[in-house]
PDB file of C-alpha atoms in Angstrom:
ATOM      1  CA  UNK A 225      83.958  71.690  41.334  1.00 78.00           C
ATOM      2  CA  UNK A 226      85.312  74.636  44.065  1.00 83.00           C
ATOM      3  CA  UNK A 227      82.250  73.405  46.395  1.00 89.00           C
ATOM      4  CA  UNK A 228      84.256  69.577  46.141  1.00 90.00           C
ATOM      5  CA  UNK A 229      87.441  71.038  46.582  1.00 89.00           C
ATOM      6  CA  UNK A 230      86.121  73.198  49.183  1.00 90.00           C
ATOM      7  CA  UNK A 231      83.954  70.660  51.145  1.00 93.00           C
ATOM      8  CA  UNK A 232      87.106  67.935  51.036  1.00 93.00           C
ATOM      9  CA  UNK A 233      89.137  70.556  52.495  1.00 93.00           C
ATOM     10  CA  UNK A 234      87.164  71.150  54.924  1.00 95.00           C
ATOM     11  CA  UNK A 235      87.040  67.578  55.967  1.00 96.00           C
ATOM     12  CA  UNK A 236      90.557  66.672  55.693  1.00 96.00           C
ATOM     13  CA  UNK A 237      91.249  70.055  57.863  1.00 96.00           C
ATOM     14  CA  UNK A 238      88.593  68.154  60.604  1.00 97.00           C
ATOM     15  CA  UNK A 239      90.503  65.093  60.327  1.00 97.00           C
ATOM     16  CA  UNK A 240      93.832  67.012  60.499  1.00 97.00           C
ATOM     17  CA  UNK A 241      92.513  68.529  63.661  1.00 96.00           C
ATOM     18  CA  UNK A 242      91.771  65.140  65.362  1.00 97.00           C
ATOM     19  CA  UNK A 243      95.151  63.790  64.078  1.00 96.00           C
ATOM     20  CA  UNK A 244      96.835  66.253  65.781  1.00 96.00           C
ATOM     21  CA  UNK A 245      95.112  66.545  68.624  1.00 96.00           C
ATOM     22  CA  UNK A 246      95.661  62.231  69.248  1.00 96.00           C
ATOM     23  CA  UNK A 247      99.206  63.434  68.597  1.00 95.00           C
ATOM     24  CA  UNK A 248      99.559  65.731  71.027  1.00 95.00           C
ATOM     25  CA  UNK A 249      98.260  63.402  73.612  1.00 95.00           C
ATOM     26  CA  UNK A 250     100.564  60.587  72.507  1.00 94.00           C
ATOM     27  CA  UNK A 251     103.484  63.054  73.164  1.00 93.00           C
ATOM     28  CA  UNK A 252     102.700  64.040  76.223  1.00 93.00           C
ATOM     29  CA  UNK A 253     102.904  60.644  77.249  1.00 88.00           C
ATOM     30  CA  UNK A 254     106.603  59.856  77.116  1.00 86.00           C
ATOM     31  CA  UNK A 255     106.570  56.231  76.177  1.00 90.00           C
ATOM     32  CA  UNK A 256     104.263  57.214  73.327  1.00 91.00           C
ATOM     33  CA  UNK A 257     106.429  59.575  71.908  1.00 90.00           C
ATOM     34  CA  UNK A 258     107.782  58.280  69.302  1.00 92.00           C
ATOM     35  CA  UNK A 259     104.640  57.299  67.835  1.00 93.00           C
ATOM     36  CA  UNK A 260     102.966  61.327  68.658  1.00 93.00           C
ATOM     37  CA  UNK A 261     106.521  62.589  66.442  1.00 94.00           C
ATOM     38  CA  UNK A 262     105.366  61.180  63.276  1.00 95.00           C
ATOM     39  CA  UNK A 263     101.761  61.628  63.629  1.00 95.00           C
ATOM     40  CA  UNK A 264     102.524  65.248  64.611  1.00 95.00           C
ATOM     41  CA  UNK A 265     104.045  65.368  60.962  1.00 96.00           C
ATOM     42  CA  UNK A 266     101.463  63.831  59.267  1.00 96.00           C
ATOM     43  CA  UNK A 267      98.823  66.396  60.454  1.00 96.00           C
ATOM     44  CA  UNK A 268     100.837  69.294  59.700  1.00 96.00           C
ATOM     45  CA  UNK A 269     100.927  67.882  56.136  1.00 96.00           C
ATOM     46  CA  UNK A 270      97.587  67.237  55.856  1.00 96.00           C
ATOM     47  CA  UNK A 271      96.856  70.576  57.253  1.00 95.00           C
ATOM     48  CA  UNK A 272      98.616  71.985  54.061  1.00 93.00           C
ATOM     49  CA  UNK A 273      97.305  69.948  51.795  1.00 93.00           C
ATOM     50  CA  UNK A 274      93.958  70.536  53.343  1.00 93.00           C
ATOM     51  CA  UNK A 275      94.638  74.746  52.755  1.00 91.00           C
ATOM     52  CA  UNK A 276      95.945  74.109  49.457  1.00 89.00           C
ATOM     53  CA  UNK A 277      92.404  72.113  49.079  1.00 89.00           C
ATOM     54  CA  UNK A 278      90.336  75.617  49.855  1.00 88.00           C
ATOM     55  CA  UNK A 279      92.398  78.245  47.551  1.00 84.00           C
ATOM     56  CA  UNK A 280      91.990  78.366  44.147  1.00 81.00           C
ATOM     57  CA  UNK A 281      94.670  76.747  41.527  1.00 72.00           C
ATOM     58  CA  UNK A 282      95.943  80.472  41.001  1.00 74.00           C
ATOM     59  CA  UNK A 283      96.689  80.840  44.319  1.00 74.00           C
ATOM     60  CA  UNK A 284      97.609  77.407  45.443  1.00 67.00           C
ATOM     61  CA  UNK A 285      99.786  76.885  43.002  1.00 69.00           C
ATOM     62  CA  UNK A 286     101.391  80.579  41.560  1.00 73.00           C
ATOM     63  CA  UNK A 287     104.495  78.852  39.771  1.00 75.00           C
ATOM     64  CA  UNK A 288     102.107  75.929  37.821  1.00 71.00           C
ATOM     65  CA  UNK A 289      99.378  78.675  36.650  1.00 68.00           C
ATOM     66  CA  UNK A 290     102.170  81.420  35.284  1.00 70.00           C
ATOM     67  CA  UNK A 291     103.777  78.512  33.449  1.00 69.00           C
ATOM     68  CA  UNK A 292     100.873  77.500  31.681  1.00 68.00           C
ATOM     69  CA  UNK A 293      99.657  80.849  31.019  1.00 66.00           C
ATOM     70  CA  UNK A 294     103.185  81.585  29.685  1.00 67.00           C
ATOM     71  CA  UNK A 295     103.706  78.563  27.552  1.00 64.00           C
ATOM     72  CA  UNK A 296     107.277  78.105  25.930  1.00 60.00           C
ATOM     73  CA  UNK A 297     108.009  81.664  26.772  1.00 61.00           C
ATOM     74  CA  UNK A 298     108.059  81.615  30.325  1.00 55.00           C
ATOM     75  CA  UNK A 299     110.368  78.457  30.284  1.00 56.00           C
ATOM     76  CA  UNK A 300     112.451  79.538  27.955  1.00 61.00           C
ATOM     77  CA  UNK A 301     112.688  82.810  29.990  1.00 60.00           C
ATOM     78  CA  UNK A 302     113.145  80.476  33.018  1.00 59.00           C
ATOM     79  CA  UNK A 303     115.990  78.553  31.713  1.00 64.00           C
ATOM     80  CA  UNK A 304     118.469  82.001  30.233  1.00 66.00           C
ATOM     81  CA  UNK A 305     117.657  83.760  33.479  1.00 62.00           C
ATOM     82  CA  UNK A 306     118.749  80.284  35.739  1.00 63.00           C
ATOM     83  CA  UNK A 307     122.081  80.189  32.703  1.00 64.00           C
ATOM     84  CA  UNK A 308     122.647  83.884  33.555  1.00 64.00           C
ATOM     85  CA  UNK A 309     122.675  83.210  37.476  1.00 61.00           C
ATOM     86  CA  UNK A 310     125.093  79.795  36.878  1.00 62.00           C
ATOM     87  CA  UNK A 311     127.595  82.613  35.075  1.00 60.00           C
ATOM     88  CA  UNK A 312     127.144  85.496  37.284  1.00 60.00           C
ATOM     89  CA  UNK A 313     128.209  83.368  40.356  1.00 59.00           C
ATOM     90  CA  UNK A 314     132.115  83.188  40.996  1.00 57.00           C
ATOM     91  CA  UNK A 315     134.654  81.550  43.049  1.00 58.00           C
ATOM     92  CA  UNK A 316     135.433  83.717  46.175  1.00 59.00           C
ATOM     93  CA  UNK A 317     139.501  84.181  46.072  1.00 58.00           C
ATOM     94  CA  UNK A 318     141.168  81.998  48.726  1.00 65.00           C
ATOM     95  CA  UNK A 319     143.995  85.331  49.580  1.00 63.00           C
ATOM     96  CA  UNK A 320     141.787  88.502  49.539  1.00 62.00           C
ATOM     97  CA  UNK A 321     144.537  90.496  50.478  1.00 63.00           C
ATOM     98  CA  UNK A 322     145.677  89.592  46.654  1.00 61.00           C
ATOM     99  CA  UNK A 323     142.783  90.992  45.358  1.00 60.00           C
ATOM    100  CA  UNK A 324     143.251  92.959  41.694  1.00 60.00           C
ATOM    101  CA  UNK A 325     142.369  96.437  42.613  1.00 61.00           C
ATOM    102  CA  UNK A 326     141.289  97.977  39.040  1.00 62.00           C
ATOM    103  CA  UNK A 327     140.759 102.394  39.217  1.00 59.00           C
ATOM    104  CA  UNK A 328     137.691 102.949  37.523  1.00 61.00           C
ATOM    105  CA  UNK A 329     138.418 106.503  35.546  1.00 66.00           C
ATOM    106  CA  UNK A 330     135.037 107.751  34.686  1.00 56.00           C
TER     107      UNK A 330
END
């Protein structure tokens, strides 16, 4: 299954090379350009997706493979860590001059 992965990334990486390269050329030429724009995005993506292709799912993907190794415990660890964050944030005063200055004794 890597060889499959590996060998369609390797062609969609070609093809991503040709894409860009037409798109290039289509930019260059300035009444073309707004078709070159688009395609110029499009082989970009498939150059990513094409990379993605080549790595293995542990490395393409870090997030996906910890969560499934993890089970419940990593979303559940996930979602109190994201709650603590929502808390911890705070609304910056609008007069910081007025700002409550508290002596810490010890």
């Amino acid at each position: 299954m890597r060889i499959l992965r590996g060998l369609g990334g390797t062609v969609l990486w070609l093809l991503a090379c040709i894409l860009g390269l037409v798109a290039v050329i289509l930019c260059v030429t300035v009444l073309l350009l707004p078709v070159g724009i688009p395609l110029l995005r499009v082989a970009r993506r498939m150059f990513a997706t094409a990379g993605r292709m080549m790595l293995p799912r542990a490395l393409a993907h870090p997030v996906k493979s910890a969560k499934d190794s993890l089970g419940e415990t990593g979303s559940k660890a996930g979602s109190s860590v994201s709650d603590i964050a929502d808390n911890a944030t705070t609304k910056p005063s609008r007069m910081p001059w007025r700002r409550n200055k508290r002596l810490s004794f010890g």
